[in-house]
Amino acid sequence: MLTISVIKADVGGYVGHSSMHPDLLATAEEKLTQAKQAGTLIDFHVSHCGDDLFLVMTHERGELDEGVHRLAWDTFLAGTEVAKKLKLYGAGQDLLSDAFSGNIRGMGPGSAEMEIEERTSEPILVFMADKTSAGSFNLPLYKMFADPFNTAGLVIAEALHKGFTFEVHDIVNHQKVKFDCPEEIYDALVFLGSPAHYAVKAVYSRNTGEVAAVSSTDKLSLIAGRYVGKDDPTCVVRTQGDFPAVGEVLEPFTFPAIVEGWMRGSHQGPWMPCSIKDANPSRFDGPPRVSCIGFQVANGTLIGPRDMFDDPGFDEARHQANLVADYLRRHGPWEPHRLPLEEMEYTTMPAVASKLSGRWEPLE
Ligand code: F6R
Ligand code: MG
Ligand code: MG
């Protein structure tokens, strides 16, 4: 069995929270090269989306493996050292714990892992997002695996026709539930439509039981109990054959959906599908970005990447994202551009409320 592990963290931004310094990528590359030489990993690819560092790793050690998770943690620590030296912005920002204990869950970094029997040909897509939260992948995952207007294969391909099972995590109350789709789409949508609370963790083929997709659902603010940055999630999707085609998996991103996490983690904005070279959110610290790197996996080796949104087919989505960004920005500090009071990551409310506490008068 082959395990694909994507583990990510923001350990320092360049400039501000907009992008990543090349020395950080080089440090991660060096660390993972050593691990490959030592035999911990079969292969790896290091990438970034905005200020987040993504480690794509293949190995045969299973999910939640201590060695692989420690490697990722140590890589983030090494990156933090570089960030401190260069005084990059927010050095070590997502590393919420001082000491590694077993696996990286609950320590700040996000992770998405799947254990698979590699097929004759195994095309996978790794999505990486910045300035948004766990749960943003709910909508595209629903479209990929449950919406026949998106995925033609659900209607006309035997292998997909039985549908898919969605594993949904309640990230506030730490519980999970599975929905068999299409029968249970109405029930599933009650939860999926509230991505700040419920996030799709995994999707399984009902034809074979095989895992089709996994995503990171770690919610930094819930782990830390205070604002420490955005989750900036990842999602890994297997494609073709028993799974949606590459084009069916990418199609949902032609809609620049509105997600949470723009400026100070306190605003809604459209996420823009863009190439890695354009994944440097700068305008009002955004708009949020989603990038996608594609690989053919060959005996664990990552053949690639292909930069999947580097395609004029997504120009219109980018254009629409800019229009929606302009429109929302004109709301300034008003909802719904600004998040509701209880969901903002930054707020002056307690301080202002206490300053004004003596000035409120009861209504007649
Ligand atoms: C970071 C983010 C940014 C920051 C903002 C303020 O993911 O969303 O918009 O929240 O740049 O950052 P600080 O408070 O670090 O100056
Ligand atoms: Mg940052
Ligand atoms: Mg980020």
Coordinates of C-alpha atoms and ligand atoms in Angstrom, one line a residue:
M1 CA 0.0 0.0 0.0
L2 CA 1.1 3.5 -0.8
T3 CA 0.5 6.5 1.4
I4 CA 0.2 10.0 0.1
S5 CA 0.6 12.6 2.8
V6 CA 0.2 16.3 2.3
I7 CA 1.2 18.3 5.4
K8 CA 1.3 22.1 5.3
A9 CA 1.9 25.1 7.5
D10 CA 2.6 28.8 7.4
V11 CA 6.0 29.3 9.0
G12 CA 6.7 32.8 7.7
G13 CA 5.5 35.1 4.9
Y14 CA 7.4 37.2 2.3
V15 CA 6.4 40.0 2.0
G16 CA 3.9 40.2 4.9
H17 CA 1.5 37.3 4.4
S18 CA 1.6 37.5 0.6
S19 CA 4.0 34.8 -0.5
M20 CA 7.0 32.6 0.3
H21 CA 10.7 33.4 0.3
P22 CA 12.7 31.0 -2.0
D23 CA 15.1 30.1 0.9
L24 CA 12.1 28.5 2.8
L25 CA 11.3 26.3 -0.2
A26 CA 15.0 25.4 -0.6
T27 CA 15.2 24.4 3.1
A28 CA 12.2 22.2 2.9
E29 CA 13.6 20.7 -0.3
E30 CA 16.9 19.9 1.5
K31 CA 15.2 18.3 4.5
L32 CA 12.9 16.1 2.3
T33 CA 15.8 15.1 0.0
Q34 CA 17.6 13.8 3.1
A35 CA 14.5 11.8 4.1
K36 CA 14.2 10.3 0.7
Q37 CA 17.9 9.3 0.8
A38 CA 17.4 7.8 4.2
G39 CA 14.4 5.8 2.8
T40 CA 11.7 7.4 5.0
L41 CA 10.0 8.8 1.8
I42 CA 9.7 7.3 -1.7
D43 CA 9.3 10.7 -3.2
F44 CA 8.2 14.3 -2.4
H45 CA 7.3 17.6 -3.9
V46 CA 7.6 21.0 -2.1
S47 CA 5.2 23.8 -3.1
H48 CA 3.5 26.9 -1.8
C49 CA 0.3 28.8 -2.1
G50 CA 0.7 32.3 -0.8
D51 CA 2.5 32.2 2.6
D52 CA 1.8 28.5 3.1
L53 CA 4.3 25.7 2.6
F54 CA 2.9 22.4 1.3
L55 CA 4.9 19.1 1.6
V56 CA 3.5 16.4 -0.8
M57 CA 5.1 13.1 0.3
T58 CA 4.8 9.5 -0.7
H59 CA 5.8 6.5 1.5
E60 CA 4.8 3.1 2.6
R61 CA 4.4 3.8 6.3
G62 CA 0.6 4.4 6.5
E63 CA -1.4 7.4 7.7
L64 CA -0.4 9.2 11.0
D65 CA 3.0 7.7 10.8
E66 CA 5.2 9.2 13.5
G67 CA 8.4 9.3 11.3
V68 CA 6.7 11.1 8.5
H69 CA 4.9 13.5 10.8
R70 CA 8.0 14.2 12.7
L71 CA 9.8 14.8 9.4
A72 CA 7.2 17.4 8.5
W73 CA 7.4 19.0 11.9
D74 CA 11.2 19.2 11.8
T75 CA 11.0 20.7 8.3
F76 CA 8.6 23.4 9.5
L77 CA 11.0 24.0 12.4
A78 CA 13.9 24.4 10.0
G79 CA 11.8 26.7 7.9
T80 CA 11.0 28.7 11.0
E81 CA 14.7 29.2 11.7
V82 CA 15.2 30.5 8.2
A83 CA 12.2 32.8 8.6
K84 CA 13.6 34.1 11.9
K85 CA 17.0 34.7 10.3
L86 CA 15.5 36.7 7.4
K87 CA 12.9 38.3 9.8
L88 CA 10.2 37.0 7.5
Y89 CA 6.7 37.8 8.6
G90 CA 5.0 35.6 11.3
A91 CA 8.0 33.2 11.7
G92 CA 6.6 29.8 13.0
Q93 CA 3.1 31.2 13.0
D94 CA 1.3 27.9 12.6
L95 CA 3.4 25.9 15.0
L96 CA 1.3 26.0 18.1
S97 CA 3.1 23.5 20.3
D98 CA 6.6 23.4 21.6
A99 CA 7.2 19.7 21.5
F100 CA 6.3 17.0 18.9
S101 CA 4.3 14.2 20.4
G102 CA 3.5 11.3 18.1
N103 CA 1.8 13.0 15.2
I104 CA 1.1 16.5 13.9
R105 CA -2.6 16.6 14.5
G106 CA -3.7 19.4 16.8
M107 CA -0.3 21.0 16.7
G108 CA -1.1 23.7 14.1
P109 CA -0.1 22.3 10.6
G110 CA -2.9 20.9 8.4
S111 CA -2.7 17.4 7.0
A112 CA -4.5 15.3 4.4
E113 CA -3.5 11.7 4.0
M114 CA -4.7 8.7 2.0
E115 CA -3.6 5.1 1.8
I116 CA -4.1 3.6 -1.6
E117 CA -3.5 0.5 -3.8
E118 CA -1.7 2.3 -6.7
R119 CA -3.6 1.7 -9.9
T120 CA -2.1 0.9 -13.3
S121 CA -2.1 4.6 -13.8
E122 CA -2.8 6.9 -10.9
P123 CA -3.4 10.6 -11.7
I124 CA -3.9 12.7 -8.6
L125 CA -4.6 16.4 -8.0
V126 CA -3.3 18.2 -5.0
F127 CA -5.2 21.5 -4.2
M128 CA -3.6 24.1 -2.0
A129 CA -5.4 27.2 -0.7
D130 CA -4.5 30.4 1.0
K131 CA -6.5 33.1 2.9
T132 CA -9.3 30.7 3.6
S133 CA -10.5 28.0 6.0
A134 CA -11.0 24.3 6.4
G135 CA -14.4 23.6 4.8
S136 CA -13.8 25.7 1.7
F137 CA -13.5 22.4 -0.3
N138 CA -17.0 21.4 0.7
L139 CA -18.6 23.0 -2.3
P140 CA -16.1 21.8 -5.0
L141 CA -16.1 18.3 -3.4
Y142 CA -19.9 18.2 -3.5
K143 CA -19.8 19.2 -7.2
M144 CA -17.1 16.7 -8.1
F145 CA -18.7 13.7 -6.4
A146 CA -22.4 14.4 -6.2
D147 CA -23.5 16.9 -8.8
P148 CA -24.4 15.5 -12.2
F149 CA -24.4 18.9 -13.8
N150 CA -20.7 19.0 -13.0
T151 CA -19.6 15.4 -13.3
A152 CA -21.0 13.8 -16.4
G153 CA -19.6 10.5 -15.2
L154 CA -22.1 10.2 -12.4
V155 CA -24.8 9.8 -15.1
I156 CA -23.0 8.1 -18.0
A157 CA -20.0 6.1 -16.5
E158 CA -20.8 2.7 -15.0
A159 CA -18.0 3.0 -12.4
L160 CA -19.3 6.3 -11.0
H161 CA -23.0 5.6 -11.3
K162 CA -23.4 4.1 -7.8
G163 CA -22.2 7.4 -6.3
F164 CA -19.9 8.4 -3.5
T165 CA -19.9 8.4 0.3
F166 CA -19.0 11.7 2.1
E167 CA -17.3 11.6 5.5
V168 CA -18.2 14.9 7.2
H169 CA -16.5 16.2 10.3
D170 CA -18.2 18.5 12.8
I171 CA -15.0 20.5 13.6
V172 CA -16.6 22.3 16.5
N173 CA -18.0 19.3 18.4
H174 CA -15.4 16.7 17.2
Q175 CA -17.7 14.1 15.7
K176 CA -18.2 12.7 12.3
V177 CA -20.9 11.2 10.1
K178 CA -21.1 9.5 6.7
F179 CA -23.6 10.3 3.9
D180 CA -24.3 8.0 1.0
C181 CA -24.9 10.1 -2.1
P182 CA -26.9 10.6 -4.2
E183 CA -29.7 9.2 -1.8
E184 CA -28.7 11.5 1.1
I185 CA -27.6 14.7 -0.7
Y186 CA -30.4 16.7 0.9
D187 CA -29.3 15.6 4.4
A188 CA -25.6 16.1 3.5
L189 CA -26.2 19.7 2.2
V190 CA -27.7 20.8 5.5
F191 CA -24.2 20.4 6.9
L192 CA -21.9 21.0 3.9
G193 CA -23.5 24.4 3.3
S194 CA -22.1 25.5 6.7
P195 CA -18.3 25.1 6.1
A196 CA -17.2 27.0 9.2
H197 CA -18.7 24.2 11.2
Y198 CA -18.7 21.1 9.0
A199 CA -16.0 20.0 6.6
V200 CA -15.7 17.1 4.2
K201 CA -12.8 15.0 5.5
A202 CA -12.9 12.2 2.9
V203 CA -14.9 10.8 0.0
Y204 CA -15.2 7.1 -0.9
S205 CA -16.3 5.3 -4.0
R206 CA -19.4 3.3 -3.4
N207 CA -18.5 1.1 -6.3
T208 CA -15.2 -0.1 -4.9
G209 CA -15.0 1.3 -1.3
E210 CA -11.7 3.0 -2.4
V211 CA -10.8 6.4 -1.0
A212 CA -11.4 9.1 -3.6
A213 CA -10.5 12.3 -1.8
V214 CA -9.2 13.6 1.5
S215 CA -8.9 17.2 2.9
S216 CA -7.3 18.9 5.8
T217 CA -9.9 20.0 8.4
D218 CA -7.7 21.3 11.1
K219 CA -9.1 24.6 12.5
L220 CA -6.3 26.7 13.9
S221 CA -8.5 29.0 15.9
L222 CA -10.2 26.1 17.6
I223 CA -6.9 24.5 18.4
A224 CA -5.4 27.6 19.8
G225 CA -8.5 29.1 21.3
R226 CA -7.6 32.4 19.7
Y227 CA -6.8 33.8 16.3
V228 CA -3.4 32.6 15.0
G229 CA -3.9 32.7 11.2
K230 CA -6.0 31.0 8.7
D231 CA -6.2 27.2 8.1
D232 CA -5.4 27.5 4.4
P233 CA -6.5 24.0 3.7
T234 CA -5.3 21.3 1.3
C235 CA -7.2 18.6 -0.6
V236 CA -6.0 15.5 -2.5
V237 CA -8.2 13.9 -5.2
R238 CA -7.7 10.7 -7.2
T239 CA -9.0 11.0 -10.7
Q240 CA -10.0 9.0 -13.8
G241 CA -11.3 5.4 -14.0
D242 CA -13.5 4.8 -10.9
F243 CA -13.2 8.5 -10.0
P244 CA -14.2 11.7 -11.8
A245 CA -12.0 12.7 -14.7
V246 CA -9.3 15.4 -14.2
G247 CA -11.6 17.9 -16.0
E248 CA -14.6 17.0 -13.8
V249 CA -12.5 17.5 -10.7
L250 CA -11.3 20.9 -11.9
E251 CA -14.6 22.1 -13.3
P252 CA -16.1 23.3 -9.9
F253 CA -13.3 25.9 -9.7
T254 CA -14.7 27.8 -12.7
F255 CA -17.1 29.2 -10.1
P256 CA -15.1 31.6 -7.8
A257 CA -17.1 30.7 -4.8
I258 CA -17.2 33.0 -1.8
V259 CA -15.1 31.7 1.1
E260 CA -14.1 32.9 4.6
G261 CA -10.6 34.2 5.4
W262 CA -9.7 37.2 3.4
M263 CA -8.0 40.1 5.3
R264 CA -7.4 39.4 8.9
G265 CA -9.3 36.2 8.6
S266 CA -12.4 38.4 9.0
H267 CA -13.8 38.8 5.5
Q268 CA -15.6 36.9 2.8
G269 CA -14.2 36.9 -0.7
P270 CA -14.1 34.9 -3.9
W271 CA -11.3 32.3 -4.1
M272 CA -9.5 32.6 -7.3
P273 CA -8.1 29.6 -9.1
C274 CA -4.6 30.5 -10.2
S275 CA -1.2 29.1 -11.2
I276 CA 1.5 28.7 -8.7
K277 CA 3.3 31.8 -10.0
D278 CA 0.1 33.8 -9.4
A279 CA -0.5 32.4 -6.0
N280 CA 0.7 35.5 -4.2
P281 CA -2.4 37.2 -2.7
S282 CA -1.5 40.9 -2.3
R283 CA -4.7 42.9 -3.0
F284 CA -6.2 43.6 0.5
D285 CA -4.2 40.4 1.4
G286 CA -6.2 38.5 -1.2
P287 CA -8.4 37.7 -2.9
P288 CA -8.1 34.1 -1.5
R289 CA -6.4 31.7 -3.8
V290 CA -6.6 28.1 -4.8
S291 CA -3.9 26.3 -6.8
C292 CA -3.7 22.8 -8.0
I293 CA -0.7 20.6 -8.9
G294 CA -1.3 17.3 -10.8
F295 CA 0.9 14.2 -10.7
Q296 CA 1.0 10.8 -12.3
V297 CA 2.0 8.5 -9.4
A298 CA 4.4 5.7 -10.6
N299 CA 5.4 3.2 -7.9
G300 CA 5.2 6.0 -5.4
T301 CA 7.2 8.4 -7.5
L302 CA 5.5 11.7 -8.2
I303 CA 5.7 12.3 -11.9
G304 CA 5.1 16.0 -12.2
P305 CA 3.9 18.5 -11.2
R306 CA 1.6 20.0 -13.8
D307 CA 0.3 23.4 -12.8
M308 CA -3.4 22.6 -13.5
F309 CA -4.9 26.2 -13.2
D310 CA -2.2 27.5 -15.7
D311 CA -4.9 27.3 -18.3
P312 CA -6.8 30.1 -20.1
G313 CA -9.9 27.9 -19.4
F314 CA -9.8 29.5 -16.0
D315 CA -9.4 33.1 -17.2
E316 CA -13.1 33.8 -16.9
A317 CA -13.2 32.5 -13.3
R318 CA -10.3 34.8 -12.5
H319 CA -12.0 37.7 -14.1
Q320 CA -15.3 37.0 -12.2
A321 CA -13.3 36.6 -9.0
N322 CA -11.9 40.1 -9.5
L323 CA -15.4 41.5 -10.2
V324 CA -16.8 39.9 -7.1
A325 CA -13.8 41.1 -5.1
D326 CA -14.5 44.7 -6.2
Y327 CA -18.1 44.4 -5.4
L328 CA -17.6 42.9 -2.0
R329 CA -14.8 45.4 -1.2
R330 CA -17.2 48.3 -1.7
H331 CA -19.0 47.1 1.4
G332 CA -15.9 48.1 3.4
P333 CA -16.4 47.2 7.1
W334 CA -20.0 46.0 6.5
E335 CA -21.4 42.5 6.5
P336 CA -21.6 40.3 4.5
H337 CA -18.1 41.3 3.3
R338 CA -17.0 41.5 6.9
L339 CA -17.8 38.3 8.8
P340 CA -20.5 38.2 11.5
L341 CA -19.3 39.4 14.8
E342 CA -18.8 36.0 16.4
E343 CA -16.8 34.6 13.5
M344 CA -14.3 37.4 13.0
E345 CA -10.7 36.4 13.8
Y346 CA -9.8 40.0 14.7
T347 CA -12.2 42.1 16.7
T348 CA -12.0 45.2 18.9
M349 CA -15.5 44.5 20.2
P350 CA -14.6 43.7 23.8
A351 CA -12.4 46.7 24.2
V352 CA -14.9 49.1 22.5
A353 CA -17.8 47.6 24.4
S354 CA -16.1 48.0 27.7
K355 CA -15.2 51.6 26.9
L356 CA -18.8 52.4 26.1
S357 CA -20.3 50.3 28.8
G358 CA -21.5 53.3 30.8
R359 CA -23.0 55.1 27.8
W360 CA -25.7 52.6 26.8
E361 CA -29.2 53.5 28.0
P362 CA -32.2 51.2 28.1
L363 CA -34.7 51.6 25.3
E364 CA -38.0 53.2 26.4
Ligands
F6R1 C1 -3.0 36.2 7.2 C2 -4.1 37.1 6.8 C3 -3.7 38.6 6.8 C4 -3.4 39.1 8.2 C5 -3.2 40.6 8.1 C6 -2.8 41.2 9.5 O1 -3.4 34.9 6.8 O2 -5.1 36.8 6.5 O3 -4.7 39.3 6.2 O4 -4.4 38.8 9.0 O5 -2.1 41.0 7.2 O6 -1.7 40.5 9.9 P1 -0.9 40.9 11.3 O7 -1.9 41.0 12.4 O8 0.0 39.8 11.4 O9 -0.2 42.2 11.0
MG2 MG 0.9 34.2 7.2
MG3 MG -1.7 31.6 4.5

